Amino acid sequence: MKFFIDTADLAEIEEAASWGVLAGVTTNPSLYARIGGKLADFPEHIKRICALVNGSVSAEVVGQTADEMVREAQELASIAANIVIKIPVGIEGLAATSALTKAGIPVNMTLVFSVPQAILAARAGARYISPFIGRFDDIGEDGISQVADIVNAIGNYDWRGAGIGMEEPEIIAASIRSVNHVAQAALIGADIATVPFAVLRSCLSHPLTDRGLEAFIKDWEKVLQA
């Protein structure tokens, strides 16, 4: 499973990239607003993100019609070669995804909550499909099982053989809230987990690791004093 970081914060991206584990970045309008982003600065900000990561950077359109989405997508795609266009699933989104895929611009279809939505996204040519885990949990449903169904359904078919998209679609487990979500996403076979920085850091922590390291250091101090 690959790791993306779900943020628009340049410092978080730079640190995560320095660990050598980062395969991409996902952003959205809410994440950009959270860091105090301004509209005039948005293209340059995305460009800086693209320069920090050796992988895809998902930038989301906000248009409501397919034509608006395609126009925005073309502008975003011109910023850097590793831009992926993030589009919400829906009638207009599917039409935009089909047009962009045919034009060679990869799409990450987001806000996916069902197997039929995921299959339609794949049929339209989406390079990435992003089902959400945490938002299912928020309404008392099992987000992991819902994403597992999507992983299994997409894995049933040879999408490249069908001549639909540029590549086999990858499932991004999104709306991740905890280390357990990360572990479960890996166990169900999600291709990618897009993870907030705080959760990514927490993935490195375990009390037994801390206890073991403390013991090693204390024992080495004894060696030095011998």
PDB file of C-alpha atoms in Angstrom:
ATOM      1  CA  MET A   1       0.000   0.000   0.000  1.00  0.00           C
ATOM      2  CA  LYS A   2       1.254   3.466  -0.905  1.00  0.00           C
ATOM      3  CA  PHE A   3       0.980   6.512   1.344  1.00  0.00           C
ATOM      4  CA  PHE A   4      -0.361   9.875   0.240  1.00  0.00           C
ATOM      5  CA  ILE A   5      -0.604  12.792   2.655  1.00  0.00           C
ATOM      6  CA  ASP A   6      -3.940  14.597   2.859  1.00  0.00           C
ATOM      7  CA  THR A   7      -3.041  18.222   3.423  1.00  0.00           C
ATOM      8  CA  ALA A   8      -2.252  21.562   1.813  1.00  0.00           C
ATOM      9  CA  ASP A   9       0.360  22.461   4.433  1.00  0.00           C
ATOM     10  CA  LEU A  10       3.780  22.811   2.800  1.00  0.00           C
ATOM     11  CA  ALA A  11       5.710  22.133   6.014  1.00  0.00           C
ATOM     12  CA  GLU A  12       3.812  18.886   6.606  1.00  0.00           C
ATOM     13  CA  ILE A  13       4.396  17.746   3.037  1.00  0.00           C
ATOM     14  CA  GLU A  14       8.093  18.595   3.168  1.00  0.00           C
ATOM     15  CA  GLU A  15       8.619  16.669   6.406  1.00  0.00           C
ATOM     16  CA  ALA A  16       6.660  13.614   5.257  1.00  0.00           C
ATOM     17  CA  ALA A  17       8.565  13.616   1.963  1.00  0.00           C
ATOM     18  CA  SER A  18      11.861  13.627   3.881  1.00  0.00           C
ATOM     19  CA  TRP A  19      10.976  10.242   5.410  1.00  0.00           C
ATOM     20  CA  GLY A  20      11.161   8.615   1.981  1.00  0.00           C
ATOM     21  CA  VAL A  21       7.701   7.036   2.198  1.00  0.00           C
ATOM     22  CA  LEU A  22       5.503   9.589   0.463  1.00  0.00           C
ATOM     23  CA  ALA A  23       3.999   8.632  -2.905  1.00  0.00           C
ATOM     24  CA  GLY A  24       1.665  11.583  -3.406  1.00  0.00           C
ATOM     25  CA  VAL A  25      -0.514  14.354  -1.988  1.00  0.00           C
ATOM     26  CA  THR A  26      -4.253  14.923  -1.939  1.00  0.00           C
ATOM     27  CA  THR A  27      -5.729  18.362  -1.397  1.00  0.00           C
ATOM     28  CA  ASN A  28      -9.184  19.905  -1.513  1.00  0.00           C
ATOM     29  CA  PRO A  29     -10.729  23.359  -1.073  1.00  0.00           C
ATOM     30  CA  SER A  30     -11.345  22.764   2.653  1.00  0.00           C
ATOM     31  CA  LEU A  31      -7.706  21.858   3.301  1.00  0.00           C
ATOM     32  CA  TYR A  32      -6.509  24.948   1.422  1.00  0.00           C
ATOM     33  CA  ALA A  33      -8.919  27.175   3.351  1.00  0.00           C
ATOM     34  CA  ARG A  34      -7.701  25.635   6.619  1.00  0.00           C
ATOM     35  CA  ILE A  35      -4.171  26.999   6.071  1.00  0.00           C
ATOM     36  CA  GLY A  36      -5.526  30.448   5.261  1.00  0.00           C
ATOM     37  CA  GLY A  37      -5.029  30.101   1.537  1.00  0.00           C
ATOM     38  CA  LYS A  38      -6.065  32.880  -0.842  1.00  0.00           C
ATOM     39  CA  LEU A  39      -7.452  32.445  -4.347  1.00  0.00           C
ATOM     40  CA  ALA A  40      -4.731  34.526  -5.994  1.00  0.00           C
ATOM     41  CA  ASP A  41      -2.022  32.378  -4.404  1.00  0.00           C
ATOM     42  CA  PHE A  42      -3.587  29.011  -5.224  1.00  0.00           C
ATOM     43  CA  PRO A  43      -1.758  28.173  -8.494  1.00  0.00           C
ATOM     44  CA  GLU A  44       1.636  28.999  -7.016  1.00  0.00           C
ATOM     45  CA  HIS A  45       0.827  27.044  -3.852  1.00  0.00           C
ATOM     46  CA  ILE A  46      -0.080  23.946  -5.867  1.00  0.00           C
ATOM     47  CA  LYS A  47       3.097  24.385  -7.901  1.00  0.00           C
ATOM     48  CA  ARG A  48       5.168  24.390  -4.700  1.00  0.00           C
ATOM     49  CA  ILE A  49       3.436  21.228  -3.501  1.00  0.00           C
ATOM     50  CA  CYS A  50       4.186  19.527  -6.818  1.00  0.00           C
ATOM     51  CA  ALA A  51       7.864  20.402  -6.449  1.00  0.00           C
ATOM     52  CA  LEU A  52       8.035  18.814  -2.992  1.00  0.00           C
ATOM     53  CA  VAL A  53       6.719  15.364  -3.837  1.00  0.00           C
ATOM     54  CA  ASN A  54       7.882  12.695  -6.260  1.00  0.00           C
ATOM     55  CA  GLY A  55       4.373  11.531  -7.085  1.00  0.00           C
ATOM     56  CA  SER A  56       0.900  12.685  -7.995  1.00  0.00           C
ATOM     57  CA  VAL A  57      -0.760  15.750  -6.473  1.00  0.00           C
ATOM     58  CA  SER A  58      -4.550  15.785  -6.511  1.00  0.00           C
ATOM     59  CA  ALA A  59      -6.035  19.268  -6.948  1.00  0.00           C
ATOM     60  CA  GLU A  60      -9.816  19.565  -6.843  1.00  0.00           C
ATOM     61  CA  VAL A  61     -12.096  21.459  -9.205  1.00  0.00           C
ATOM     62  CA  VAL A  62     -15.059  23.422  -7.861  1.00  0.00           C
ATOM     63  CA  GLY A  63     -17.094  23.840 -11.075  1.00  0.00           C
ATOM     64  CA  GLN A  64     -20.640  22.486 -11.145  1.00  0.00           C
ATOM     65  CA  THR A  65     -20.943  21.526 -14.817  1.00  0.00           C
ATOM     66  CA  ALA A  66     -18.799  19.200 -16.892  1.00  0.00           C
ATOM     67  CA  ASP A  67     -17.617  22.082 -19.076  1.00  0.00           C
ATOM     68  CA  GLU A  68     -16.601  24.129 -16.035  1.00  0.00           C
ATOM     69  CA  MET A  69     -14.783  21.150 -14.532  1.00  0.00           C
ATOM     70  CA  VAL A  70     -12.887  20.483 -17.754  1.00  0.00           C
ATOM     71  CA  ARG A  71     -11.834  24.129 -18.075  1.00  0.00           C
ATOM     72  CA  GLU A  72     -10.612  24.234 -14.466  1.00  0.00           C
ATOM     73  CA  ALA A  73      -8.883  20.897 -14.906  1.00  0.00           C
ATOM     74  CA  GLN A  74      -6.990  22.102 -17.949  1.00  0.00           C
ATOM     75  CA  GLU A  75      -5.776  25.149 -16.016  1.00  0.00           C
ATOM     76  CA  LEU A  76      -4.698  23.006 -13.062  1.00  0.00           C
ATOM     77  CA  ALA A  77      -2.998  20.420 -15.265  1.00  0.00           C
ATOM     78  CA  SER A  78      -0.881  23.181 -16.821  1.00  0.00           C
ATOM     79  CA  ILE A  79       0.710  23.953 -13.425  1.00  0.00           C
ATOM     80  CA  ALA A  80       2.843  20.803 -13.243  1.00  0.00           C
ATOM     81  CA  ALA A  81       3.221  17.421 -14.901  1.00  0.00           C
ATOM     82  CA  ASN A  82       2.275  15.470 -11.744  1.00  0.00           C
ATOM     83  CA  ILE A  83      -1.140  17.101 -11.243  1.00  0.00           C
ATOM     84  CA  VAL A  84      -4.150  14.803 -10.944  1.00  0.00           C
ATOM     85  CA  ILE A  85      -7.605  16.368 -11.144  1.00  0.00           C
ATOM     86  CA  LYS A  86      -9.888  15.619  -8.223  1.00  0.00           C
ATOM     87  CA  ILE A  87     -13.561  15.485  -9.251  1.00  0.00           C
ATOM     88  CA  PRO A  88     -16.611  14.584  -7.121  1.00  0.00           C
ATOM     89  CA  VAL A  89     -18.622  11.632  -8.388  1.00  0.00           C
ATOM     90  CA  GLY A  90     -21.868  12.545 -10.157  1.00  0.00           C
ATOM     91  CA  ILE A  91     -23.346  12.956 -13.602  1.00  0.00           C
ATOM     92  CA  GLU A  92     -21.343  16.071 -14.455  1.00  0.00           C
ATOM     93  CA  GLY A  93     -18.256  14.620 -12.818  1.00  0.00           C
ATOM     94  CA  LEU A  94     -18.446  11.437 -14.870  1.00  0.00           C
ATOM     95  CA  ALA A  95     -18.787  13.409 -18.104  1.00  0.00           C
ATOM     96  CA  ALA A  96     -15.814  15.581 -17.166  1.00  0.00           C
ATOM     97  CA  THR A  97     -13.766  12.527 -16.183  1.00  0.00           C
ATOM     98  CA  SER A  98     -14.439  10.847 -19.512  1.00  0.00           C
ATOM     99  CA  ALA A  99     -13.409  13.953 -21.440  1.00  0.00           C
ATOM    100  CA  LEU A 100     -10.264  14.509 -19.377  1.00  0.00           C
ATOM    101  CA  THR A 101      -9.186  10.875 -19.590  1.00  0.00           C
ATOM    102  CA  LYS A 102      -9.493  10.983 -23.361  1.00  0.00           C
ATOM    103  CA  ALA A 103      -7.334  14.117 -23.300  1.00  0.00           C
ATOM    104  CA  GLY A 104      -4.669  12.347 -21.245  1.00  0.00           C
ATOM    105  CA  ILE A 105      -5.380  14.184 -17.965  1.00  0.00           C
ATOM    106  CA  PRO A 106      -5.675  11.779 -14.999  1.00  0.00           C
ATOM    107  CA  VAL A 107      -8.609  12.033 -12.599  1.00  0.00           C
ATOM    108  CA  ASN A 108      -9.080  11.163  -8.936  1.00  0.00           C
ATOM    109  CA  MET A 109     -12.826  10.658  -8.443  1.00  0.00           C
ATOM    110  CA  THR A 110     -13.700  11.629  -4.897  1.00  0.00           C
ATOM    111  CA  LEU A 111     -16.660  11.472  -2.480  1.00  0.00           C
ATOM    112  CA  VAL A 112     -17.291   7.862  -3.488  1.00  0.00           C
ATOM    113  CA  PHE A 113     -19.517   5.970  -1.039  1.00  0.00           C
ATOM    114  CA  SER A 114     -20.824   2.926  -2.903  1.00  0.00           C
ATOM    115  CA  VAL A 115     -19.802   0.096  -5.197  1.00  0.00           C
ATOM    116  CA  PRO A 116     -21.961   1.374  -8.090  1.00  0.00           C
ATOM    117  CA  GLN A 117     -20.384   4.842  -7.817  1.00  0.00           C
ATOM    118  CA  ALA A 118     -16.914   3.284  -7.875  1.00  0.00           C
ATOM    119  CA  ILE A 119     -17.685   1.138 -10.914  1.00  0.00           C
ATOM    120  CA  LEU A 120     -19.108   4.123 -12.783  1.00  0.00           C
ATOM    121  CA  ALA A 121     -15.988   6.122 -11.918  1.00  0.00           C
ATOM    122  CA  ALA A 122     -13.800   3.328 -13.310  1.00  0.00           C
ATOM    123  CA  ARG A 123     -15.929   3.063 -16.443  1.00  0.00           C
ATOM    124  CA  ALA A 124     -15.505   6.797 -17.029  1.00  0.00           C
ATOM    125  CA  GLY A 125     -11.734   6.330 -16.876  1.00  0.00           C
ATOM    126  CA  ALA A 126     -10.817   7.577 -13.393  1.00  0.00           C
ATOM    127  CA  ARG A 127      -7.167   6.849 -12.575  1.00  0.00           C
ATOM    128  CA  TYR A 128      -7.889   6.939  -8.841  1.00  0.00           C
ATOM    129  CA  ILE A 129     -11.108   6.256  -6.926  1.00  0.00           C
ATOM    130  CA  SER A 130     -11.424   7.692  -3.417  1.00  0.00           C
ATOM    131  CA  PRO A 131     -13.980   6.039  -1.118  1.00  0.00           C
ATOM    132  CA  PHE A 132     -14.277   7.599   2.331  1.00  0.00           C
ATOM    133  CA  ILE A 133     -13.908   5.668   5.595  1.00  0.00           C
ATOM    134  CA  GLY A 134     -14.362   8.190   8.413  1.00  0.00           C
ATOM    135  CA  ARG A 135     -17.554   9.710   7.087  1.00  0.00           C
ATOM    136  CA  PHE A 136     -19.218   6.290   7.160  1.00  0.00           C
ATOM    137  CA  ASP A 137     -18.101   5.911  10.758  1.00  0.00           C
ATOM    138  CA  ASP A 138     -19.600   9.326  11.514  1.00  0.00           C
ATOM    139  CA  ILE A 139     -23.086   8.039  10.658  1.00  0.00           C
ATOM    140  CA  GLY A 140     -22.685   4.775  12.545  1.00  0.00           C
ATOM    141  CA  GLU A 141     -21.741   2.553   9.593  1.00  0.00           C
ATOM    142  CA  ASP A 142     -18.618   0.454   9.107  1.00  0.00           C
ATOM    143  CA  GLY A 143     -16.451   2.476   6.757  1.00  0.00           C
ATOM    144  CA  ILE A 144     -13.828  -0.227   6.380  1.00  0.00           C
ATOM    145  CA  SER A 145     -16.325  -2.831   5.176  1.00  0.00           C
ATOM    146  CA  GLN A 146     -17.763  -0.357   2.670  1.00  0.00           C
ATOM    147  CA  VAL A 147     -14.309   0.351   1.238  1.00  0.00           C
ATOM    148  CA  ALA A 148     -13.503  -3.382   1.240  1.00  0.00           C
ATOM    149  CA  ASP A 149     -16.551  -3.968  -0.976  1.00  0.00           C
ATOM    150  CA  ILE A 150     -15.281  -1.319  -3.407  1.00  0.00           C
ATOM    151  CA  VAL A 151     -11.762  -2.814  -3.454  1.00  0.00           C
ATOM    152  CA  ASN A 152     -13.213  -6.260  -4.186  1.00  0.00           C
ATOM    153  CA  ALA A 153     -15.603  -5.018  -6.874  1.00  0.00           C
ATOM    154  CA  ILE A 154     -12.973  -3.049  -8.777  1.00  0.00           C
ATOM    155  CA  GLY A 155     -10.558  -5.974  -8.482  1.00  0.00           C
ATOM    156  CA  ASN A 156     -13.029  -8.270 -10.238  1.00  0.00           C
ATOM    157  CA  TYR A 157     -12.359  -6.744 -13.654  1.00  0.00           C
ATOM    158  CA  ASP A 158      -9.528  -6.025 -16.081  1.00  0.00           C
ATOM    159  CA  TRP A 159     -10.143  -2.346 -16.718  1.00  0.00           C
ATOM    160  CA  ARG A 160      -7.161  -1.921 -19.025  1.00  0.00           C
ATOM    161  CA  GLY A 161      -8.372  -4.849 -21.095  1.00  0.00           C
ATOM    162  CA  ALA A 162     -11.698  -3.080 -21.501  1.00  0.00           C
ATOM    163  CA  GLY A 163      -9.907  -0.124 -23.102  1.00  0.00           C
ATOM    164  CA  ILE A 164     -11.546   2.398 -20.815  1.00  0.00           C
ATOM    165  CA  GLY A 165      -8.829   4.368 -19.061  1.00  0.00           C
ATOM    166  CA  MET A 166      -5.128   4.982 -19.316  1.00  0.00           C
ATOM    167  CA  GLU A 167      -4.286   2.620 -16.461  1.00  0.00           C
ATOM    168  CA  GLU A 168      -5.893   0.239 -13.988  1.00  0.00           C
ATOM    169  CA  PRO A 169      -7.778   2.379 -11.422  1.00  0.00           C
ATOM    170  CA  GLU A 170      -6.259   2.517  -7.939  1.00  0.00           C
ATOM    171  CA  ILE A 171      -8.374   2.701  -4.795  1.00  0.00           C
ATOM    172  CA  ILE A 172      -7.432   5.464  -2.371  1.00  0.00           C
ATOM    173  CA  ALA A 173      -8.737   4.890   1.156  1.00  0.00           C
ATOM    174  CA  ALA A 174      -9.679   8.446   2.159  1.00  0.00           C
ATOM    175  CA  SER A 175     -11.202  10.187   5.184  1.00  0.00           C
ATOM    176  CA  ILE A 176      -8.780   8.295   7.416  1.00  0.00           C
ATOM    177  CA  ARG A 177      -9.016   9.255  11.081  1.00  0.00           C
ATOM    178  CA  SER A 178      -6.780   6.781  12.930  1.00  0.00           C
ATOM    179  CA  VAL A 179      -3.861   4.365  12.783  1.00  0.00           C
ATOM    180  CA  ASN A 180      -6.396   1.535  12.883  1.00  0.00           C
ATOM    181  CA  HIS A 181      -7.982   2.913   9.704  1.00  0.00           C
ATOM    182  CA  VAL A 182      -4.549   2.743   8.058  1.00  0.00           C
ATOM    183  CA  ALA A 183      -3.997  -0.839   9.200  1.00  0.00           C
ATOM    184  CA  GLN A 184      -7.445  -1.958   8.087  1.00  0.00           C
ATOM    185  CA  ALA A 185      -7.056  -0.221   4.713  1.00  0.00           C
ATOM    186  CA  ALA A 186      -3.890  -2.257   4.150  1.00  0.00           C
ATOM    187  CA  LEU A 187      -5.566  -5.491   5.237  1.00  0.00           C
ATOM    188  CA  ILE A 188      -8.464  -5.071   2.804  1.00  0.00           C
ATOM    189  CA  GLY A 189      -6.067  -4.374  -0.057  1.00  0.00           C
ATOM    190  CA  ALA A 190      -6.527  -0.643  -0.705  1.00  0.00           C
ATOM    191  CA  ASP A 191      -3.853   0.517  -3.149  1.00  0.00           C
ATOM    192  CA  ILE A 192      -3.268   3.820  -1.354  1.00  0.00           C
ATOM    193  CA  ALA A 193      -4.088   5.416   1.991  1.00  0.00           C
ATOM    194  CA  THR A 194      -4.269   9.200   2.014  1.00  0.00           C
ATOM    195  CA  VAL A 195      -3.525  10.191   5.574  1.00  0.00           C
ATOM    196  CA  PRO A 196      -3.523  13.421   7.607  1.00  0.00           C
ATOM    197  CA  PHE A 197      -0.057  14.318   8.855  1.00  0.00           C
ATOM    198  CA  ALA A 198      -0.927  13.692  12.514  1.00  0.00           C
ATOM    199  CA  VAL A 199      -2.123  10.176  11.722  1.00  0.00           C
ATOM    200  CA  LEU A 200       0.939   9.506   9.556  1.00  0.00           C
ATOM    201  CA  ARG A 201       3.196  10.426  12.493  1.00  0.00           C
ATOM    202  CA  SER A 202       1.141   8.237  14.810  1.00  0.00           C
ATOM    203  CA  CYS A 203       1.728   5.273  12.491  1.00  0.00           C
ATOM    204  CA  LEU A 204       5.352   5.323  13.685  1.00  0.00           C
ATOM    205  CA  SER A 205       4.466   5.138  17.369  1.00  0.00           C
ATOM    206  CA  HIS A 206       4.047   2.071  19.534  1.00  0.00           C
ATOM    207  CA  PRO A 207       4.641   1.782  23.299  1.00  0.00           C
ATOM    208  CA  LEU A 208       6.674  -1.408  22.870  1.00  0.00           C
ATOM    209  CA  THR A 209       8.946   0.352  20.371  1.00  0.00           C
ATOM    210  CA  ASP A 210       9.465   3.207  22.837  1.00  0.00           C
ATOM    211  CA  ARG A 211      10.096   0.773  25.702  1.00  0.00           C
ATOM    212  CA  GLY A 212      12.546  -1.267  23.654  1.00  0.00           C
ATOM    213  CA  LEU A 213      14.489   1.793  22.530  1.00  0.00           C
ATOM    214  CA  GLU A 214      14.710   3.057  26.099  1.00  0.00           C
ATOM    215  CA  ALA A 215      16.077  -0.325  27.221  1.00  0.00           C
ATOM    216  CA  PHE A 216      18.662  -0.376  24.416  1.00  0.00           C
ATOM    217  CA  ILE A 217      19.909   3.088  25.355  1.00  0.00           C
ATOM    218  CA  LYS A 218      20.154   2.216  29.069  1.00  0.00           C
ATOM    219  CA  ASP A 219      22.039  -0.986  28.299  1.00  0.00           C
ATOM    220  CA  TRP A 220      24.469   0.842  26.001  1.00  0.00           C
ATOM    221  CA  GLU A 221      25.128   3.405  28.726  1.00  0.00           C
ATOM    222  CA  LYS A 222      26.195   0.507  30.937  1.00  0.00           C
ATOM    223  CA  VAL A 223      28.615  -0.622  28.219  1.00  0.00           C
ATOM    224  CA  LEU A 224      30.082   2.874  27.984  1.00  0.00           C
ATOM    225  CA  GLN A 225      30.589   3.010  31.753  1.00  0.00           C
ATOM    226  CA  ALA A 226      32.151  -0.450  32.006  1.00  0.00           C
TER     227      ALA A 226
END
